[in-house]
Each structure stands twice: as C-alpha cells, then as structure tokens.
PDB file of C-alpha atoms and ligand atoms in Angstrom:
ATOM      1  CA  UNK A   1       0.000   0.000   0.000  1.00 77.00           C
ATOM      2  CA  UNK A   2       1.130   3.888  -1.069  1.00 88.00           C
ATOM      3  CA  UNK A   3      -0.055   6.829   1.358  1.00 96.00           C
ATOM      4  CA  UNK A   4      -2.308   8.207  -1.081  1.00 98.00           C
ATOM      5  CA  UNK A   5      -5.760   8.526  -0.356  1.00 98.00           C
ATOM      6  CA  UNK A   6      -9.129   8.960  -1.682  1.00 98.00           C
ATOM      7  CA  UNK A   7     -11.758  11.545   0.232  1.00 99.00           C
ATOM      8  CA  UNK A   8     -15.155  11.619  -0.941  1.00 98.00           C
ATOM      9  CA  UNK A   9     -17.139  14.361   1.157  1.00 98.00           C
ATOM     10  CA  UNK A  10     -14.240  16.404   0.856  1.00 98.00           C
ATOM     11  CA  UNK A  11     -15.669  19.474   1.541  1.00 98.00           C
ATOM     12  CA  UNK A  12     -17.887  18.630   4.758  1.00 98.00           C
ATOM     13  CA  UNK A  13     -16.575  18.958   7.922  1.00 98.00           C
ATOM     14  CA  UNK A  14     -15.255  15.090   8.874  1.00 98.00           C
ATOM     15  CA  UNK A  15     -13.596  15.402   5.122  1.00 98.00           C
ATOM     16  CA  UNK A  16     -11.661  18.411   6.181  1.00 98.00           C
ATOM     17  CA  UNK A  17     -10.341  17.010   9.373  1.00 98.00           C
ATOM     18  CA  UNK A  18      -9.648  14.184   8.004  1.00 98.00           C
ATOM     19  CA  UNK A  19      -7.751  15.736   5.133  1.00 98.00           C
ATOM     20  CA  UNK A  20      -5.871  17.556   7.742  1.00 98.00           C
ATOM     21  CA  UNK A  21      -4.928  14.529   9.593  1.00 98.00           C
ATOM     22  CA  UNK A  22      -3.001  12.818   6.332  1.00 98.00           C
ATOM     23  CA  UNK A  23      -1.796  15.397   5.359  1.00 98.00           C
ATOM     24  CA  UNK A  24       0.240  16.061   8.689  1.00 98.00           C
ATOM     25  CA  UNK A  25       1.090  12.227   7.766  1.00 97.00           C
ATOM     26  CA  UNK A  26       2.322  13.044   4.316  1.00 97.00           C
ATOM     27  CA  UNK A  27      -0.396  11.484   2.410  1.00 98.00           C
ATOM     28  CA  UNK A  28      -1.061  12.259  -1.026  1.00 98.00           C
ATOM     29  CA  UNK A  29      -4.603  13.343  -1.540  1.00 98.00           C
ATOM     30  CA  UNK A  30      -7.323  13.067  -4.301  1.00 98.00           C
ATOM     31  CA  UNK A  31     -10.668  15.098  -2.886  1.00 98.00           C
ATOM     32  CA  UNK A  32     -13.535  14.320  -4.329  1.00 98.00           C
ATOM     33  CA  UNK A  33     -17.207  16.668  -3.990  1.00 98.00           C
ATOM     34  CA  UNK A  34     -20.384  17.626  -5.422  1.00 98.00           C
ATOM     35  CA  UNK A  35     -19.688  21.424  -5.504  1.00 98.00           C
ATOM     36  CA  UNK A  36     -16.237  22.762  -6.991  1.00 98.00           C
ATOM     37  CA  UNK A  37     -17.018  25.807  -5.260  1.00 98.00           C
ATOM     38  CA  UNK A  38     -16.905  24.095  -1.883  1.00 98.00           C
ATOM     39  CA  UNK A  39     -13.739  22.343  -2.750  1.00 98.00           C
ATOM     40  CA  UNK A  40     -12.043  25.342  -3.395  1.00 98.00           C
ATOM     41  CA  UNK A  41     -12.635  27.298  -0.827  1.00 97.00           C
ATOM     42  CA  UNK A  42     -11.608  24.779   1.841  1.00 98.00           C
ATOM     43  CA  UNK A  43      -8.095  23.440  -0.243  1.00 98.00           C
ATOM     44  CA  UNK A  44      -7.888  26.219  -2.893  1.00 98.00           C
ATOM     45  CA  UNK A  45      -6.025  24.503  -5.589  1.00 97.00           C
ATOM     46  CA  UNK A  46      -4.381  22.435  -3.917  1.00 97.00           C
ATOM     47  CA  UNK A  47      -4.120  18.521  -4.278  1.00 98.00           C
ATOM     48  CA  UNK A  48      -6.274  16.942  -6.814  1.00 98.00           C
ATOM     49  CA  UNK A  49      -9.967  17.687  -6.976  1.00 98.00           C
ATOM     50  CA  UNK A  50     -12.607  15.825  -8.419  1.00 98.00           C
ATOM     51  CA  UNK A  51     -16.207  17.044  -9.308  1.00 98.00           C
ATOM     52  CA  UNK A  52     -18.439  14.004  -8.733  1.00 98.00           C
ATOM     53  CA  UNK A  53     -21.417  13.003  -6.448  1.00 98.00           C
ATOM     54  CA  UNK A  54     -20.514   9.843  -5.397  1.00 98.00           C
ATOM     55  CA  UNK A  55     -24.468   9.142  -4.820  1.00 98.00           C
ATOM     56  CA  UNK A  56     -25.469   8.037  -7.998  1.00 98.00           C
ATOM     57  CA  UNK A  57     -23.222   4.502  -9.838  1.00 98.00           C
ATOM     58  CA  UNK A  58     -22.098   7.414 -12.951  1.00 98.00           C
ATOM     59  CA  UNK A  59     -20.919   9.412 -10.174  1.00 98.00           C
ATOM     60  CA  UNK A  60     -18.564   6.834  -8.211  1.00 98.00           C
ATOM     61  CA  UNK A  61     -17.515   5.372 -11.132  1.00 98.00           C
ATOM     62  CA  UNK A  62     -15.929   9.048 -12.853  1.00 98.00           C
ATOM     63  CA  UNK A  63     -14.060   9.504  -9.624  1.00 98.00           C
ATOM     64  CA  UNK A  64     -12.146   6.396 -10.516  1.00 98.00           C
ATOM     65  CA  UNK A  65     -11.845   7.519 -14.176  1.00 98.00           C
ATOM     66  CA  UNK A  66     -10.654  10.588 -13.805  1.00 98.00           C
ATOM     67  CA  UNK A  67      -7.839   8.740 -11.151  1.00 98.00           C
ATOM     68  CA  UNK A  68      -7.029   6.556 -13.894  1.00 98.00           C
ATOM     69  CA  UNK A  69      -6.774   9.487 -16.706  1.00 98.00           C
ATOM     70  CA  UNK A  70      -4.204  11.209 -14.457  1.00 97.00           C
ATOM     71  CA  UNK A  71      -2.596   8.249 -13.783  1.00 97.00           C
ATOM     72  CA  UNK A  72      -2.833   7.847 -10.264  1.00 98.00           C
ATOM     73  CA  UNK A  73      -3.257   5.130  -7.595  1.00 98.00           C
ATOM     74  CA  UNK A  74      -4.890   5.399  -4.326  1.00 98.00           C
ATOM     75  CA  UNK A  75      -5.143   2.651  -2.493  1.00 98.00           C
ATOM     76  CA  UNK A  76      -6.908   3.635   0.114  1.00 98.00           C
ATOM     77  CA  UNK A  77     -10.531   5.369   0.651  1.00 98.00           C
ATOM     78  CA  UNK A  78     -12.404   7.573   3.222  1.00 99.00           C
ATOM     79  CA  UNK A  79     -15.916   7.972   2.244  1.00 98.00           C
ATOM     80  CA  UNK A  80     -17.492  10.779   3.935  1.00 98.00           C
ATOM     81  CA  UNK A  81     -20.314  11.474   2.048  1.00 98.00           C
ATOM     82  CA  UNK A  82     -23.919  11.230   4.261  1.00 98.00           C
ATOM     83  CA  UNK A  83     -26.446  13.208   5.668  1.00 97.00           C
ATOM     84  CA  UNK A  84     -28.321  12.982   8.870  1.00 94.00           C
ATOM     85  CA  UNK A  85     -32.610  12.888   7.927  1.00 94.00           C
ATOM     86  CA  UNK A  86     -34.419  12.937  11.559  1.00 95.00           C
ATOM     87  CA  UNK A  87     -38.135  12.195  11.953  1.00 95.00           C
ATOM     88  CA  UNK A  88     -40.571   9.770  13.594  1.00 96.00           C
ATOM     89  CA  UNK A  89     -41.433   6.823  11.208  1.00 95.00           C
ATOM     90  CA  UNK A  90     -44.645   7.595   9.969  1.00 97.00           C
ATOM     91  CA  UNK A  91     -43.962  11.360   9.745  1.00 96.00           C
ATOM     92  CA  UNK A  92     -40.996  10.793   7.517  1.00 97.00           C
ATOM     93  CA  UNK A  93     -41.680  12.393   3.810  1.00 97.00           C
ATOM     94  CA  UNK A  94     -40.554   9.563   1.256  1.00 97.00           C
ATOM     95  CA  UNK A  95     -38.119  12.194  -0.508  1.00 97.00           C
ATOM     96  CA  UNK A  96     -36.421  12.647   2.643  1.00 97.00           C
ATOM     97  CA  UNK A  97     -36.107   9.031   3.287  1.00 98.00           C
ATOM     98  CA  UNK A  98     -34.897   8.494  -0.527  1.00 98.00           C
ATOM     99  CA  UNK A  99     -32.238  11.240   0.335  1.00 98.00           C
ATOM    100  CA  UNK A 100     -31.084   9.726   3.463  1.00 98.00           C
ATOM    101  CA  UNK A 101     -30.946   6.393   1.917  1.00 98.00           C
ATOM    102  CA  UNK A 102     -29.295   7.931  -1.459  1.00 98.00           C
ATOM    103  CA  UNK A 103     -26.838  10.099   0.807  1.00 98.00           C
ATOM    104  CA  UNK A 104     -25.606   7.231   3.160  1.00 98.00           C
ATOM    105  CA  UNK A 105     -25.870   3.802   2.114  1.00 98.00           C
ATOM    106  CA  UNK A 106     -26.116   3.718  -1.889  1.00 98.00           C
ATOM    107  CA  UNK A 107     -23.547   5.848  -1.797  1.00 98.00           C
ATOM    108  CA  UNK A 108     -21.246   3.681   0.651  1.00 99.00           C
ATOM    109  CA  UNK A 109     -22.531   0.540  -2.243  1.00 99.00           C
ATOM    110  CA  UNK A 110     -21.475   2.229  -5.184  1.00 98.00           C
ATOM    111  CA  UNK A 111     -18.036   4.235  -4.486  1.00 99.00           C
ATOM    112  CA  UNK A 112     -16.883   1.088  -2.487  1.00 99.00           C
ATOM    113  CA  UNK A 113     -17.554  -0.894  -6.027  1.00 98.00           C
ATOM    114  CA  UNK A 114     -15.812   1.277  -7.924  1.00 98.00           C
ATOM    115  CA  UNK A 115     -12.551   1.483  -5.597  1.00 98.00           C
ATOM    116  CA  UNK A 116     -12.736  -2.106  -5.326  1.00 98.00           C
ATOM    117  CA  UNK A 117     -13.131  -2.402  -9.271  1.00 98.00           C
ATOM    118  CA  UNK A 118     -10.607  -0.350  -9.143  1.00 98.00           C
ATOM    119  CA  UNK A 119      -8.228  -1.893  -7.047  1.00 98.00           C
ATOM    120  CA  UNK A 120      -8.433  -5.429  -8.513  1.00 98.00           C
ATOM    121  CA  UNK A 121      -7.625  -4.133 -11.608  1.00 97.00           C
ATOM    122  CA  UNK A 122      -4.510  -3.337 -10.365  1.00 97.00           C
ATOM    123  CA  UNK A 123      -3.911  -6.025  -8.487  1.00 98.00           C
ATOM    124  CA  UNK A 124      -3.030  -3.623  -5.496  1.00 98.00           C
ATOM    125  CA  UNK A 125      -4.015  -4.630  -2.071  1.00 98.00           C
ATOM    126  CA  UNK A 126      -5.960  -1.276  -0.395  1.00 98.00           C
ATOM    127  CA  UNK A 127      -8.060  -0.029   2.618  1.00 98.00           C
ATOM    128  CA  UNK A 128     -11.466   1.473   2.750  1.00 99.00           C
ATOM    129  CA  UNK A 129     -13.243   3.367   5.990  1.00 99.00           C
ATOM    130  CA  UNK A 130     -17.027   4.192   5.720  1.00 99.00           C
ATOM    131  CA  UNK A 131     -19.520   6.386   7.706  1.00 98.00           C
ATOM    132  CA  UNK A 132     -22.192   4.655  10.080  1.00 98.00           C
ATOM    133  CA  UNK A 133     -23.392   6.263  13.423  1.00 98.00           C
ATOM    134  CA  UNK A 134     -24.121   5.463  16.853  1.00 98.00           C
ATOM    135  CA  UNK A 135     -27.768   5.556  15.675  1.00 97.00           C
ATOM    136  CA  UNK A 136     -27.322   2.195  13.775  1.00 98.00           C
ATOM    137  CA  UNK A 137     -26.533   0.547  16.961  1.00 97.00           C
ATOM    138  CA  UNK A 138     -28.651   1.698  19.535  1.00 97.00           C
ATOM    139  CA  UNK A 139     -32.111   2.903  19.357  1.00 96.00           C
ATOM    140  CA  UNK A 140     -32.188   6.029  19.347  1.00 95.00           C
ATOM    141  CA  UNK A 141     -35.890   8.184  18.832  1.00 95.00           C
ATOM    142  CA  UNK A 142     -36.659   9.977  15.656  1.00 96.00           C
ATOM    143  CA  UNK A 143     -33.746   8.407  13.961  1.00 97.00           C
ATOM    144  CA  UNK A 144     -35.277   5.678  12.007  1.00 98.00           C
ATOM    145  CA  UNK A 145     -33.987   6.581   8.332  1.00 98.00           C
ATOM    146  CA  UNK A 146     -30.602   7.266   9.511  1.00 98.00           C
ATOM    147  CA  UNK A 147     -30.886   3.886  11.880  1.00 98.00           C
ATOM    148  CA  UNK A 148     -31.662   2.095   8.540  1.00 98.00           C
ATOM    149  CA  UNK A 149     -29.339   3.777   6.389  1.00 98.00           C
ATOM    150  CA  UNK A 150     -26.280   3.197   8.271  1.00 98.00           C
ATOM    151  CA  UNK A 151     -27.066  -0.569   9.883  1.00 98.00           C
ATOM    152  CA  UNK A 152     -27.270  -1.256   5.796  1.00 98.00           C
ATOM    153  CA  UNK A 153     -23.749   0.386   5.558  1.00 99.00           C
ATOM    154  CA  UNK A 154     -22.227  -1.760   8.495  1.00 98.00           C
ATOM    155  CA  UNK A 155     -23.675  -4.826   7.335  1.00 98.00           C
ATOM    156  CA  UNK A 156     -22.256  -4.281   3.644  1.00 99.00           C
ATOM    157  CA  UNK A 157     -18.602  -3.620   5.447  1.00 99.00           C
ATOM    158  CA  UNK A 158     -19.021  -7.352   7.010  1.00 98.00           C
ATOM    159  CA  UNK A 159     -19.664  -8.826   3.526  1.00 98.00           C
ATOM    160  CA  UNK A 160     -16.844  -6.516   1.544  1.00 99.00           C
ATOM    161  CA  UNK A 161     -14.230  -7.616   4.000  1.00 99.00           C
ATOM    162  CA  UNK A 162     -15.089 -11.324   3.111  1.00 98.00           C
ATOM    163  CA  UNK A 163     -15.161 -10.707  -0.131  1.00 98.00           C
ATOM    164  CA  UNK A 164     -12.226  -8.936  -0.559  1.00 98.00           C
ATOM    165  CA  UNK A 165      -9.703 -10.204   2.224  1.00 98.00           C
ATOM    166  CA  UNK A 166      -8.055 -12.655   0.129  1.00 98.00           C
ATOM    167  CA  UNK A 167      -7.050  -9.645  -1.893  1.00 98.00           C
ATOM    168  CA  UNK A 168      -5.893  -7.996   1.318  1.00 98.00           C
ATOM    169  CA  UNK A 169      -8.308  -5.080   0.877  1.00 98.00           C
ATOM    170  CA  UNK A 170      -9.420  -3.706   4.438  1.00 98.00           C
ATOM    171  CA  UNK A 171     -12.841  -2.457   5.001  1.00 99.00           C
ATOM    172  CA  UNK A 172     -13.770  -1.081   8.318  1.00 99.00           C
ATOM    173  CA  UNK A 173     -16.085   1.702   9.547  1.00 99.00           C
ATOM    174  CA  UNK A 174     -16.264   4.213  12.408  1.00 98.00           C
ATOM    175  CA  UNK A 175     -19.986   5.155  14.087  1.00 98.00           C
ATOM    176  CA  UNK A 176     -19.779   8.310  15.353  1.00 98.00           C
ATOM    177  CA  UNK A 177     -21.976   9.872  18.114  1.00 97.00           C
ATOM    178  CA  UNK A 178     -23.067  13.668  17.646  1.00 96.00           C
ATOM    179  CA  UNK A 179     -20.005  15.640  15.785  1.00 97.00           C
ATOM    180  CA  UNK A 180     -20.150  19.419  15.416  1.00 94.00           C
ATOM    181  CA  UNK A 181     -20.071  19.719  11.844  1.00 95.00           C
ATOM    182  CA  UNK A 182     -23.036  21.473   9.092  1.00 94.00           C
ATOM    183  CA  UNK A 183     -24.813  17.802   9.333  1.00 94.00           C
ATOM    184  CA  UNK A 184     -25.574  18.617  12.756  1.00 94.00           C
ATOM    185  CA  UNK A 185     -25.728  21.809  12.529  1.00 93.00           C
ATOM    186  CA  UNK A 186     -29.758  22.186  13.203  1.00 91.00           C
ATOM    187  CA  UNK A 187     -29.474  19.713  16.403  1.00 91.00           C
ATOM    188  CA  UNK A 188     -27.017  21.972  17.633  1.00 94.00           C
ATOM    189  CA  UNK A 189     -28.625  25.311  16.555  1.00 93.00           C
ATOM    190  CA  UNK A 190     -28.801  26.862  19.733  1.00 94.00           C
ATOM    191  CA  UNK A 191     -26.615  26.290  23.153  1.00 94.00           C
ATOM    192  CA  UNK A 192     -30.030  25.191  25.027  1.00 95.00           C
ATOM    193  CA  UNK A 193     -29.814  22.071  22.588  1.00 95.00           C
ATOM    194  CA  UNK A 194     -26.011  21.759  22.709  1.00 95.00           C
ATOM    195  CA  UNK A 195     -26.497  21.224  26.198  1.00 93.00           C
ATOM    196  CA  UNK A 196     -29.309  19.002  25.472  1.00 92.00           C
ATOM    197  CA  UNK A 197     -27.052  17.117  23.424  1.00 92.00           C
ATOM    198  CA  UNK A 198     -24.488  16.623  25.314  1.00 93.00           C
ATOM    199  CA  UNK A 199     -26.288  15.312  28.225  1.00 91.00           C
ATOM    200  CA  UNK A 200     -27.405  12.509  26.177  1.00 91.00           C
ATOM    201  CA  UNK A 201     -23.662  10.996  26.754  1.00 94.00           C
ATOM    202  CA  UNK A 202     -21.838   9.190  28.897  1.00 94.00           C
ATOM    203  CA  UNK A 203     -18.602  11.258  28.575  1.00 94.00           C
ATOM    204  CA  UNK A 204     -19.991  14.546  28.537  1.00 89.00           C
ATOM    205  CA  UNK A 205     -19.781  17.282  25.418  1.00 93.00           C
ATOM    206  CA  UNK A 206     -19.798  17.060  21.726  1.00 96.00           C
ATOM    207  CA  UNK A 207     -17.824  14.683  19.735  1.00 96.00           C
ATOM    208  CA  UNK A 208     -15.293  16.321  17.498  1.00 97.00           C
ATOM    209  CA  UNK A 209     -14.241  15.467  14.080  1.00 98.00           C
ATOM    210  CA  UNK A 210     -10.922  15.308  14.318  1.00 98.00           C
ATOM    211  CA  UNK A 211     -10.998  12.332  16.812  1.00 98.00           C
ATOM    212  CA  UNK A 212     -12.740  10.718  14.559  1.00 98.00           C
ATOM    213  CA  UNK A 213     -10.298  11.377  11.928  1.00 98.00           C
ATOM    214  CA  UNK A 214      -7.813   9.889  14.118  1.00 98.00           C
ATOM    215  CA  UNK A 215      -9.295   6.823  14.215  1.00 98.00           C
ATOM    216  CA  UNK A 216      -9.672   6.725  10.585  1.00 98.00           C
ATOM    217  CA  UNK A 217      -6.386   7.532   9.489  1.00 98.00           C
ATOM    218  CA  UNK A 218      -5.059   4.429  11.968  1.00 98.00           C
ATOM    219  CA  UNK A 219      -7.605   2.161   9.906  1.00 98.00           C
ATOM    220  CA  UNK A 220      -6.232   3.208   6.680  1.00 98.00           C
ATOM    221  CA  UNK A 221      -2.388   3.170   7.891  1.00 98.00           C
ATOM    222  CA  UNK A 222      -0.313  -0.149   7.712  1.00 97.00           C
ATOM    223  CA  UNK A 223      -0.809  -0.296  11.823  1.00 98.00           C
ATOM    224  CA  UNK A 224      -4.323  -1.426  11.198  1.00 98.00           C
ATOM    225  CA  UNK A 225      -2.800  -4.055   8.429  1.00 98.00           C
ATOM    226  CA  UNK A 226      -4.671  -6.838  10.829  1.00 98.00           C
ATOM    227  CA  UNK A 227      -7.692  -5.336  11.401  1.00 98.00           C
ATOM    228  CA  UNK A 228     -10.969  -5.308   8.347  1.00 99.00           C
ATOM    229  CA  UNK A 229     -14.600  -6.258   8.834  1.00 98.00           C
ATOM    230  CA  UNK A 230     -15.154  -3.938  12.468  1.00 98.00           C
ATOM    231  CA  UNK A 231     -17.037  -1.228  13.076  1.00 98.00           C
ATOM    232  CA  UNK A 232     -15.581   1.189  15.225  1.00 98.00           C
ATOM    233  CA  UNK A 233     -17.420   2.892  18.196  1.00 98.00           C
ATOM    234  CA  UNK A 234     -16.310   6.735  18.964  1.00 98.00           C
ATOM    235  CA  UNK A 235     -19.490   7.750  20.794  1.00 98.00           C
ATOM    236  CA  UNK A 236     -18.301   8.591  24.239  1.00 97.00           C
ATOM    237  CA  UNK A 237     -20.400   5.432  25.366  1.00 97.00           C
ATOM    238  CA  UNK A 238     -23.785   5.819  23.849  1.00 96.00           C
ATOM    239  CA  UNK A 239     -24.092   2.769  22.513  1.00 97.00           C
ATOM    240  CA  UNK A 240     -22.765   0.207  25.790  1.00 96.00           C
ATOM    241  CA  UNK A 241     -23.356   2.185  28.623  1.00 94.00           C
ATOM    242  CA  UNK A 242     -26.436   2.062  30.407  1.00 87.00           C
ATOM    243  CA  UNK A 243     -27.438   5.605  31.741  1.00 75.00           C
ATOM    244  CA  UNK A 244     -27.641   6.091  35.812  1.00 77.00           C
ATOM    245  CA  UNK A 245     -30.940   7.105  36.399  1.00 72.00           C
ATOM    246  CA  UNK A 246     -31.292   9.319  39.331  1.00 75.00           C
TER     247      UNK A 246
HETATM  248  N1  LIG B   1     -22.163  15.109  12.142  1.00 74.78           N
HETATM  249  C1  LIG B   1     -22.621  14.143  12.912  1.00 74.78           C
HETATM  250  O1  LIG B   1     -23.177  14.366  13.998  1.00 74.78           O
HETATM  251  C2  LIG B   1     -22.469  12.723  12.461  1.00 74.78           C
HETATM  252  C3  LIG B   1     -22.749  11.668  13.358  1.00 74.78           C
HETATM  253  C4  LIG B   1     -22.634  10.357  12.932  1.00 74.78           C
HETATM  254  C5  LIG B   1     -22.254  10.089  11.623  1.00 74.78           C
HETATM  255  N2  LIG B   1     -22.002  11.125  10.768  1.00 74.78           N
HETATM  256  C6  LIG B   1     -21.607  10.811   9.396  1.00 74.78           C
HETATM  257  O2  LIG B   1     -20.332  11.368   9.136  1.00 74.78           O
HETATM  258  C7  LIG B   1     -20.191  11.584   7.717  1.00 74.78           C
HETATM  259  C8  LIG B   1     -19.593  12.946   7.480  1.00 74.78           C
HETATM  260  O3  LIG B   1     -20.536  13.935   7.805  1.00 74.78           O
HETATM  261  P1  LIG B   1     -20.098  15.374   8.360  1.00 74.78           P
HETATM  262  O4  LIG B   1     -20.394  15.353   9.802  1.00 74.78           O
HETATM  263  O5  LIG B   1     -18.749  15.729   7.871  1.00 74.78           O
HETATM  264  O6  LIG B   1     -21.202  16.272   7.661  1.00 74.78           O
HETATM  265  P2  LIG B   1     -21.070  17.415   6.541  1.00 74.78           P
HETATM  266  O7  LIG B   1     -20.107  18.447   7.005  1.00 74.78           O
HETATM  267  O8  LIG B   1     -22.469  17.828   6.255  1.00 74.78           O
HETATM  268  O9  LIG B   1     -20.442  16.666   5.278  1.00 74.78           O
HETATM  269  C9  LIG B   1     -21.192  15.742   4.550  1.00 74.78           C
HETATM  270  C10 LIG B   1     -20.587  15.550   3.173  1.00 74.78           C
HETATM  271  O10 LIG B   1     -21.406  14.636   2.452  1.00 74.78           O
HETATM  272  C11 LIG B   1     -21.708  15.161   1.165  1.00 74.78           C
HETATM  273  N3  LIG B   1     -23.093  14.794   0.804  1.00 74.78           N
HETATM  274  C12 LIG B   1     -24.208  15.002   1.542  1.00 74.78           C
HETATM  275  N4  LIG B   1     -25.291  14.511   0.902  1.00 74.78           N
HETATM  276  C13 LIG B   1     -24.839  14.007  -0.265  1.00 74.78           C
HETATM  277  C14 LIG B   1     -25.471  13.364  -1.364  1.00 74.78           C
HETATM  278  N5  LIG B   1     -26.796  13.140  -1.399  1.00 74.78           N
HETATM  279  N6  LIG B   1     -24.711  12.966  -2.386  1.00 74.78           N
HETATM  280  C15 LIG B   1     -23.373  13.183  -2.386  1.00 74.78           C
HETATM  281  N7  LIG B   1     -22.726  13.795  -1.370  1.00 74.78           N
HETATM  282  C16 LIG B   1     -23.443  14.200  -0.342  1.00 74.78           C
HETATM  283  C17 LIG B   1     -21.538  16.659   1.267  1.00 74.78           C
HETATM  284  O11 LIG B   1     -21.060  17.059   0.027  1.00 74.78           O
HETATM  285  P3  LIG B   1     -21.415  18.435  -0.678  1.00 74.78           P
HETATM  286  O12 LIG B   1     -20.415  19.393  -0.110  1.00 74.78           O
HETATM  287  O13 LIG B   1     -21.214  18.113  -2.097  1.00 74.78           O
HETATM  288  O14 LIG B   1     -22.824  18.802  -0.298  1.00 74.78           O
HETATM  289  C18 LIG B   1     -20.493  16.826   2.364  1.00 74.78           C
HETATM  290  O15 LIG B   1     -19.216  16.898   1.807  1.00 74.78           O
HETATM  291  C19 LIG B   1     -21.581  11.337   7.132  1.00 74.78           C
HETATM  292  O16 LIG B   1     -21.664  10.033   6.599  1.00 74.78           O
HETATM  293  C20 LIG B   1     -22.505  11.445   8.340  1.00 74.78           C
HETATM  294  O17 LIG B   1     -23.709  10.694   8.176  1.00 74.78           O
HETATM  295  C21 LIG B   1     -22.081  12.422  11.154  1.00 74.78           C
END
C-alpha cells in the first residue's frame, strides 16, 4: 500500500479534518465533492480535486476515471459522504427518506464498487473506511432513516471484507456519536440544545471530528494491516453504557 488517499465528502466537515490529519502524515490526496465551489474554498487549488457526487453509480464510477486518466493510484478510501434525515417513522416524507438512503448507504454501495473495481484491476491490495453512526446501533428516537441507512452500511462492510480479504483489501467503519459539523448543525442550533445534546452521553460534550479522523487515518495506515470487517465505536459510550438514572 502507497499513502495516497481517496476523500469523498471532501468538503464537509469530517472530510476536512480528516484531510488535515493525512496530510500532517504526508499522504497524497485526491478530494472528491459535489460542488467545486466548496472544494475550493476549503483546499484552494491544492491537491487533486474531483467534481463528482458519489451518490449516484455514474458518479462513483468518474471519480475512478478521472484517477485513472491522471494516472494515479490510491489505495486507500475515506468515504465521507452522508447526511443525517431525523423524523418519527410515519412522519418521515418519502423524498427525505430516498435522500437519506441515497446520501448514506447507496452511496457507501457504489463508491466502495468502484474502488474495489478499481483496485483489482490493479492487483493492489488497499483499505477502505465508511460512515455509520451510533444511531445504527442503539435505538435512538426519531432516527429511524438514519438507523436504517447506516445498519445497511455496516452490514455491507461485514460482507466486503469477506469478499475482498483474500485480496488484502481492508474495510472497516467508524460510528460516530453527535459531531459538530453542518450535518448537525440544526441539532445543535442553539446552546439550550447543545447542552441538550451533550447530556445525552456518557462522557460529557460534543464529539469532534478530528478524533474521529484519528481513528480513521489508523484504519487506513499499515498499523491497522490486521484489522478489516469492524465497526468502530467513537461515541463517548452511547451505545454500551447504560445511563444512571437518578
Ligand atoms: N455530524 C454528525 O453528527 C455525524 C454523526 C454520525 C455520523 N455522521 C456521518 O459522518 C459523515 C460525514 O458527515 P459530516 O459530519 O462531515 O457532515 P457534513 O459536514 O455535512 O459533510 C457531509 C458531506 O457529504 C456530502 N453529501 C451530503 N449529501 C450528499 C449526497 N446526497 N450525495 C453526495 N454527497 C453528499 C456533502 O457534500 P457536498 O459538499 O457536495 O454537499 C459533504 O461533503 C456522514 O456520513 C454522516 O452521516 C455524522
């Protein structure tokens, strides 16, 4: 494996730490995002940029075009691409559901096809960290979509890391709890409901994204060269620890 990685979701706010992270770690980086207007105004021209939305099959499948037209080869991926849809069950609009859906888990399917396509091609062994939540593991009110969404996303890491360990590609994911980032942002619109928020977890306060960078740069590094199929818990406790109730 090189150090040059693949971020879709560039331009949100895990992308950016994240980007931040590797590149302390000398990492080569190819950023992929919807808007090139975002893009630039968080890198400038630095590093190489793709336009894509990584959404949609013709989408995921350019990013690893364009790599290939420039000649370059990533081995590993961060996809950071999702979106966080809350609303009880049955008051849930089916275009927000789609979006959720669309946004986190078709979008895990189809870029983690094409870097895979991409990586047997090659014959290159590789590493690839995707986005679930703390909401796919515990239940958690109002979160249903997002609950679905991401439990499909940690179930199709289990199954990729089968499929692909004989080729020694890695495929892990992290489940965050609440990060202060624009996904968030209306949960967190006010400091009544940051409070709110933060109450709701073991370890107190609001999870940041660059811890959860950390732990995603260690997957994709050669120190996690053991590890593929897990999905990694950075929730301050959410998920395990039983609340006192007083
Ligand atoms: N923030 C939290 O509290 C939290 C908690 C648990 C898990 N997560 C997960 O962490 C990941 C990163 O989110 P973040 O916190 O960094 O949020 P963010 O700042 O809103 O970034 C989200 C990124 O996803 C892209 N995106 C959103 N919807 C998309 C769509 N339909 N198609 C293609 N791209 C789309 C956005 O790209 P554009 O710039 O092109 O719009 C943006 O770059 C997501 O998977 C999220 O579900 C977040």
């Amino acid at each position: 494996m090189n150090k040059v990685a693949v971020i879709t979701g560039a331009s949100g706010g895990l992308g950016q730490a994240l980007a931040k992270k590797l590149l302390a770690e000398q990492w080569e980086l190819i950023l992929v995002g919807r808007d090139a207007d975002k893009l630039k105004s968080a890198y400038g021209n630095k590093h190489t940029q793709i336009i894509a939305d990584c959404s949609q099959v013709s989408g995921a499948q350019h990013v690893f075009e364009a790599i290939r037209n420039q000649q370059l080869m990533p081995t590993t991926l961060a996809h950071c691409v999702g979106n966080i849809r809350l609303g009880a069950l049955h008051r849930m609009q089916e275009v927000d559901f789609m979006d959720c859906m669309q946004a986190n888990l078709f979008s895990a399917f189809h870029t983690l096809a094409a870097f895979t396509h991409h990586l047997k091609q090659a014959s290159m062994p590789g590493a690839a960290v995707l986005m679930s939540s703390a909401a796919a593991q515990i239940g958690t009110q109002n979160h249903e979509a997002v609950a679905a969404a991401k439990g499909g996303v940690e179930a199709l890491v289990r199954s990729a890391a089968a499929t692909y360990a004989s080729a020694n590609i890695r495929v892990n994911a992290v489940a965050p709890g609440i990060l202060d980032t624009a996904a968030s942002a209306n949960i967190l619109s006010s400091e009544l409901m940051r409070e709110v928020a933060a109450k709701q977890y073991p370890l107190k306060g609001i999870g940041k994204a660059e811890d959860v960078a950390d732990l995603m740069a260690w997957l994709l590094s050669e120190h996690a060269a053991r590890v593929t199929g897990q999905v990694w818990s950075i929730d301050a406790g959410f998920s395990v620890i039983r609340p006192i109730v007083k």
